[in-house]
């Protein structure tokens, strides 16, 4: 039976992990994740959004106003994370070595990592959902400095794929 429980944002924990520690991108991400202690729980996050878009292309036969077939196209995984803290971790995950020193000539390896979101209702701890976003790379970073609110940094990302797992029910 599928898990039919509802969750709140406060029921979630988010960690960053690396699958491919053999690649340059994976090694770089692994060192940053360990340095900033993101392998346990990434703190102070809010407004985490993950989007999956499936490009559908309708086929219209000559003389028909309605599509006769929908063909699947590319699948794109993307999202946004916001954090009430600025310590350089997210910008380093975006810029790689270019965040701390002048970039060398040629290409700079950009860290690639996974985002793991664990959802668990404290009233029913045996029922959990885990959402894993694979091959994440940050696309943009920004921060806001409001007059009467918290300073927030924000990063958008793109990913290779996503999986969801339910335990209990």
PDB file of C-alpha atoms in Angstrom:
ATOM      1  CA  UNK A   1       0.000   0.000   0.000  1.00  0.00           C
ATOM      2  CA  UNK A   2       1.451   3.409  -0.913  1.00  0.00           C
ATOM      3  CA  UNK A   3       2.402   5.914   1.737  1.00  0.00           C
ATOM      4  CA  UNK A   4      -0.604   8.253   2.062  1.00  0.00           C
ATOM      5  CA  UNK A   5       0.780  10.467   4.839  1.00  0.00           C
ATOM      6  CA  UNK A   6       1.289  14.179   4.397  1.00  0.00           C
ATOM      7  CA  UNK A   7       4.512  15.950   5.302  1.00  0.00           C
ATOM      8  CA  UNK A   8       5.533  19.443   6.355  1.00  0.00           C
ATOM      9  CA  UNK A   9       8.746  21.181   5.414  1.00  0.00           C
ATOM     10  CA  UNK A  10       9.895  20.759   8.998  1.00  0.00           C
ATOM     11  CA  UNK A  11       9.637  16.962   8.518  1.00  0.00           C
ATOM     12  CA  UNK A  12      12.394  17.061   5.891  1.00  0.00           C
ATOM     13  CA  UNK A  13      16.145  16.812   6.073  1.00  0.00           C
ATOM     14  CA  UNK A  14      18.389  17.508   3.117  1.00  0.00           C
ATOM     15  CA  UNK A  15      21.912  16.202   2.565  1.00  0.00           C
ATOM     16  CA  UNK A  16      24.389  16.454  -0.290  1.00  0.00           C
ATOM     17  CA  UNK A  17      26.203  13.315  -1.420  1.00  0.00           C
ATOM     18  CA  UNK A  18      28.522  12.204  -4.203  1.00  0.00           C
ATOM     19  CA  UNK A  19      28.154   8.992  -6.224  1.00  0.00           C
ATOM     20  CA  UNK A  20      31.050   9.342  -8.632  1.00  0.00           C
ATOM     21  CA  UNK A  21      34.084  10.113  -6.451  1.00  0.00           C
ATOM     22  CA  UNK A  22      36.373   8.893  -9.261  1.00  0.00           C
ATOM     23  CA  UNK A  23      35.624  11.873 -11.520  1.00  0.00           C
ATOM     24  CA  UNK A  24      37.270  15.279 -11.058  1.00  0.00           C
ATOM     25  CA  UNK A  25      33.828  16.866 -10.588  1.00  0.00           C
ATOM     26  CA  UNK A  26      32.896  14.271  -7.957  1.00  0.00           C
ATOM     27  CA  UNK A  27      36.173  14.617  -6.057  1.00  0.00           C
ATOM     28  CA  UNK A  28      35.827  18.379  -5.982  1.00  0.00           C
ATOM     29  CA  UNK A  29      32.239  18.174  -4.728  1.00  0.00           C
ATOM     30  CA  UNK A  30      33.208  15.562  -2.123  1.00  0.00           C
ATOM     31  CA  UNK A  31      35.898  17.837  -0.665  1.00  0.00           C
ATOM     32  CA  UNK A  32      33.507  20.823  -0.511  1.00  0.00           C
ATOM     33  CA  UNK A  33      30.697  18.760   1.025  1.00  0.00           C
ATOM     34  CA  UNK A  34      33.050  17.429   3.708  1.00  0.00           C
ATOM     35  CA  UNK A  35      34.568  20.882   4.311  1.00  0.00           C
ATOM     36  CA  UNK A  36      31.196  22.527   4.876  1.00  0.00           C
ATOM     37  CA  UNK A  37      29.709  19.451   6.621  1.00  0.00           C
ATOM     38  CA  UNK A  38      26.845  19.052   4.134  1.00  0.00           C
ATOM     39  CA  UNK A  39      27.105  15.251   4.270  1.00  0.00           C
ATOM     40  CA  UNK A  40      25.005  15.240   7.453  1.00  0.00           C
ATOM     41  CA  UNK A  41      22.255  17.826   7.054  1.00  0.00           C
ATOM     42  CA  UNK A  42      22.338  21.079   5.109  1.00  0.00           C
ATOM     43  CA  UNK A  43      21.015  23.589   7.625  1.00  0.00           C
ATOM     44  CA  UNK A  44      18.984  26.773   7.297  1.00  0.00           C
ATOM     45  CA  UNK A  45      17.401  25.797   3.987  1.00  0.00           C
ATOM     46  CA  UNK A  46      13.963  26.900   2.945  1.00  0.00           C
ATOM     47  CA  UNK A  47      11.876  27.004  -0.212  1.00  0.00           C
ATOM     48  CA  UNK A  48      13.530  23.959  -1.773  1.00  0.00           C
ATOM     49  CA  UNK A  49      11.849  23.294  -5.100  1.00  0.00           C
ATOM     50  CA  UNK A  50      12.464  20.417  -7.497  1.00  0.00           C
ATOM     51  CA  UNK A  51      10.872  20.467 -10.956  1.00  0.00           C
ATOM     52  CA  UNK A  52      10.610  17.715 -13.551  1.00  0.00           C
ATOM     53  CA  UNK A  53       9.533  18.820 -17.011  1.00  0.00           C
ATOM     54  CA  UNK A  54       8.666  16.359 -19.761  1.00  0.00           C
ATOM     55  CA  UNK A  55       8.585  18.062 -23.146  1.00  0.00           C
ATOM     56  CA  UNK A  56       5.517  16.787 -24.963  1.00  0.00           C
ATOM     57  CA  UNK A  57       5.122  17.400 -28.679  1.00  0.00           C
ATOM     58  CA  UNK A  58       1.649  17.094 -30.145  1.00  0.00           C
ATOM     59  CA  UNK A  59       1.302  15.662 -33.640  1.00  0.00           C
ATOM     60  CA  UNK A  60      -1.403  17.276 -35.759  1.00  0.00           C
ATOM     61  CA  UNK A  61      -2.556  15.470 -38.871  1.00  0.00           C
ATOM     62  CA  UNK A  62      -3.281  17.574 -41.881  1.00  0.00           C
ATOM     63  CA  UNK A  63      -6.786  18.992 -41.608  1.00  0.00           C
ATOM     64  CA  UNK A  64      -7.209  18.093 -37.910  1.00  0.00           C
ATOM     65  CA  UNK A  65      -7.542  20.777 -35.247  1.00  0.00           C
ATOM     66  CA  UNK A  66      -6.855  18.446 -32.328  1.00  0.00           C
ATOM     67  CA  UNK A  67      -3.639  16.526 -31.901  1.00  0.00           C
ATOM     68  CA  UNK A  68      -3.847  12.848 -32.768  1.00  0.00           C
ATOM     69  CA  UNK A  69      -0.797  11.850 -30.745  1.00  0.00           C
ATOM     70  CA  UNK A  70       1.425  13.217 -27.983  1.00  0.00           C
ATOM     71  CA  UNK A  71       5.079  12.243 -28.312  1.00  0.00           C
ATOM     72  CA  UNK A  72       7.426  12.461 -25.322  1.00  0.00           C
ATOM     73  CA  UNK A  73      10.532  14.581 -25.716  1.00  0.00           C
ATOM     74  CA  UNK A  74      13.362  15.596 -23.433  1.00  0.00           C
ATOM     75  CA  UNK A  75      13.014  15.325 -19.664  1.00  0.00           C
ATOM     76  CA  UNK A  76      14.553  18.176 -17.660  1.00  0.00           C
ATOM     77  CA  UNK A  77      15.144  18.160 -13.891  1.00  0.00           C
ATOM     78  CA  UNK A  78      15.800  21.511 -12.211  1.00  0.00           C
ATOM     79  CA  UNK A  79      15.104  23.409  -9.027  1.00  0.00           C
ATOM     80  CA  UNK A  80      15.912  26.101  -6.487  1.00  0.00           C
ATOM     81  CA  UNK A  81      17.297  26.138  -2.947  1.00  0.00           C
ATOM     82  CA  UNK A  82      17.371  29.115  -0.581  1.00  0.00           C
ATOM     83  CA  UNK A  83      19.537  29.395   2.488  1.00  0.00           C
ATOM     84  CA  UNK A  84      19.519  31.857   5.399  1.00  0.00           C
ATOM     85  CA  UNK A  85      23.298  31.955   5.557  1.00  0.00           C
ATOM     86  CA  UNK A  86      26.199  32.978   3.358  1.00  0.00           C
ATOM     87  CA  UNK A  87      29.523  31.243   3.883  1.00  0.00           C
ATOM     88  CA  UNK A  88      30.649  30.594   0.346  1.00  0.00           C
ATOM     89  CA  UNK A  89      29.659  26.925   0.196  1.00  0.00           C
ATOM     90  CA  UNK A  90      26.955  27.249  -2.452  1.00  0.00           C
ATOM     91  CA  UNK A  91      28.967  29.647  -4.590  1.00  0.00           C
ATOM     92  CA  UNK A  92      31.971  27.276  -4.413  1.00  0.00           C
ATOM     93  CA  UNK A  93      29.694  24.447  -5.575  1.00  0.00           C
ATOM     94  CA  UNK A  94      28.751  26.677  -8.525  1.00  0.00           C
ATOM     95  CA  UNK A  95      32.132  28.145  -9.491  1.00  0.00           C
ATOM     96  CA  UNK A  96      34.553  25.445  -8.386  1.00  0.00           C
ATOM     97  CA  UNK A  97      38.132  26.732  -8.077  1.00  0.00           C
ATOM     98  CA  UNK A  98      37.099  29.995  -9.716  1.00  0.00           C
ATOM     99  CA  UNK A  99      35.395  31.066  -6.459  1.00  0.00           C
ATOM    100  CA  UNK A 100      38.637  31.367  -4.480  1.00  0.00           C
ATOM    101  CA  UNK A 101      41.296  32.369  -6.991  1.00  0.00           C
ATOM    102  CA  UNK A 102      41.551  33.714 -10.508  1.00  0.00           C
ATOM    103  CA  UNK A 103      40.429  30.923 -12.788  1.00  0.00           C
ATOM    104  CA  UNK A 104      43.181  29.201 -14.720  1.00  0.00           C
ATOM    105  CA  UNK A 105      43.089  29.288 -18.475  1.00  0.00           C
ATOM    106  CA  UNK A 106      41.007  26.557 -19.999  1.00  0.00           C
ATOM    107  CA  UNK A 107      38.050  24.848 -18.427  1.00  0.00           C
ATOM    108  CA  UNK A 108      37.251  24.713 -14.722  1.00  0.00           C
ATOM    109  CA  UNK A 109      35.726  21.541 -13.293  1.00  0.00           C
ATOM    110  CA  UNK A 110      32.324  22.286 -11.782  1.00  0.00           C
ATOM    111  CA  UNK A 111      31.344  20.105  -8.809  1.00  0.00           C
ATOM    112  CA  UNK A 112      28.646  17.499  -9.479  1.00  0.00           C
ATOM    113  CA  UNK A 113      26.711  15.987  -6.562  1.00  0.00           C
ATOM    114  CA  UNK A 114      23.392  14.483  -5.453  1.00  0.00           C
ATOM    115  CA  UNK A 115      20.700  16.089  -3.335  1.00  0.00           C
ATOM    116  CA  UNK A 116      18.913  13.669  -0.999  1.00  0.00           C
ATOM    117  CA  UNK A 117      15.667  14.846   0.628  1.00  0.00           C
ATOM    118  CA  UNK A 118      14.374  12.621   3.441  1.00  0.00           C
ATOM    119  CA  UNK A 119      10.786  13.104   4.603  1.00  0.00           C
ATOM    120  CA  UNK A 120       9.640  11.480   7.823  1.00  0.00           C
ATOM    121  CA  UNK A 121       6.515  12.212   9.846  1.00  0.00           C
ATOM    122  CA  UNK A 122       7.568  12.208  13.541  1.00  0.00           C
ATOM    123  CA  UNK A 123       4.205  10.674  14.499  1.00  0.00           C
ATOM    124  CA  UNK A 124       4.762   7.723  12.123  1.00  0.00           C
ATOM    125  CA  UNK A 125       8.559   7.265  11.903  1.00  0.00           C
ATOM    126  CA  UNK A 126       8.336   3.973   9.975  1.00  0.00           C
ATOM    127  CA  UNK A 127       6.798   5.765   6.981  1.00  0.00           C
ATOM    128  CA  UNK A 128       9.384   7.743   5.043  1.00  0.00           C
ATOM    129  CA  UNK A 129       9.871   9.112   1.581  1.00  0.00           C
ATOM    130  CA  UNK A 130      13.267   9.738   0.039  1.00  0.00           C
ATOM    131  CA  UNK A 131      13.732  11.891  -3.026  1.00  0.00           C
ATOM    132  CA  UNK A 132      17.176  11.687  -4.649  1.00  0.00           C
ATOM    133  CA  UNK A 133      18.216  14.177  -7.324  1.00  0.00           C
ATOM    134  CA  UNK A 134      21.253  12.810  -9.222  1.00  0.00           C
ATOM    135  CA  UNK A 135      24.026  14.670 -11.047  1.00  0.00           C
ATOM    136  CA  UNK A 136      23.202  18.115  -9.679  1.00  0.00           C
ATOM    137  CA  UNK A 137      25.129  21.178 -10.836  1.00  0.00           C
ATOM    138  CA  UNK A 138      24.305  24.674  -9.681  1.00  0.00           C
ATOM    139  CA  UNK A 139      23.343  26.988 -12.526  1.00  0.00           C
ATOM    140  CA  UNK A 140      23.065  30.372 -10.799  1.00  0.00           C
ATOM    141  CA  UNK A 141      23.601  31.941  -7.374  1.00  0.00           C
ATOM    142  CA  UNK A 142      22.218  35.138  -5.901  1.00  0.00           C
ATOM    143  CA  UNK A 143      21.636  36.737  -2.550  1.00  0.00           C
ATOM    144  CA  UNK A 144      19.232  39.349  -1.270  1.00  0.00           C
ATOM    145  CA  UNK A 145      19.942  41.966   1.366  1.00  0.00           C
ATOM    146  CA  UNK A 146      16.503  43.178   2.496  1.00  0.00           C
ATOM    147  CA  UNK A 147      16.157  46.059   4.902  1.00  0.00           C
ATOM    148  CA  UNK A 148      13.904  44.316   7.445  1.00  0.00           C
ATOM    149  CA  UNK A 149      14.321  40.603   6.805  1.00  0.00           C
ATOM    150  CA  UNK A 150      16.948  37.854   6.800  1.00  0.00           C
ATOM    151  CA  UNK A 151      19.787  37.799   4.309  1.00  0.00           C
ATOM    152  CA  UNK A 152      19.137  34.904   1.951  1.00  0.00           C
ATOM    153  CA  UNK A 153      21.266  33.232  -0.679  1.00  0.00           C
ATOM    154  CA  UNK A 154      19.611  31.318  -3.471  1.00  0.00           C
ATOM    155  CA  UNK A 155      20.906  28.861  -6.067  1.00  0.00           C
ATOM    156  CA  UNK A 156      19.189  27.313  -9.061  1.00  0.00           C
ATOM    157  CA  UNK A 157      20.282  23.904 -10.292  1.00  0.00           C
ATOM    158  CA  UNK A 158      19.893  21.398 -13.072  1.00  0.00           C
ATOM    159  CA  UNK A 159      20.211  17.646 -12.669  1.00  0.00           C
ATOM    160  CA  UNK A 160      20.470  14.479 -14.701  1.00  0.00           C
ATOM    161  CA  UNK A 161      17.647  12.470 -13.159  1.00  0.00           C
ATOM    162  CA  UNK A 162      15.495  11.965 -10.065  1.00  0.00           C
ATOM    163  CA  UNK A 163      14.133   9.006  -8.104  1.00  0.00           C
ATOM    164  CA  UNK A 164      11.591   8.644  -5.308  1.00  0.00           C
ATOM    165  CA  UNK A 165      11.383   5.836  -2.760  1.00  0.00           C
ATOM    166  CA  UNK A 166       8.667   5.087  -0.196  1.00  0.00           C
ATOM    167  CA  UNK A 167       9.173   2.968   2.917  1.00  0.00           C
ATOM    168  CA  UNK A 168       6.228   1.856   5.034  1.00  0.00           C
ATOM    169  CA  UNK A 169       2.612   2.636   4.339  1.00  0.00           C
TER     170      UNK A 169
END
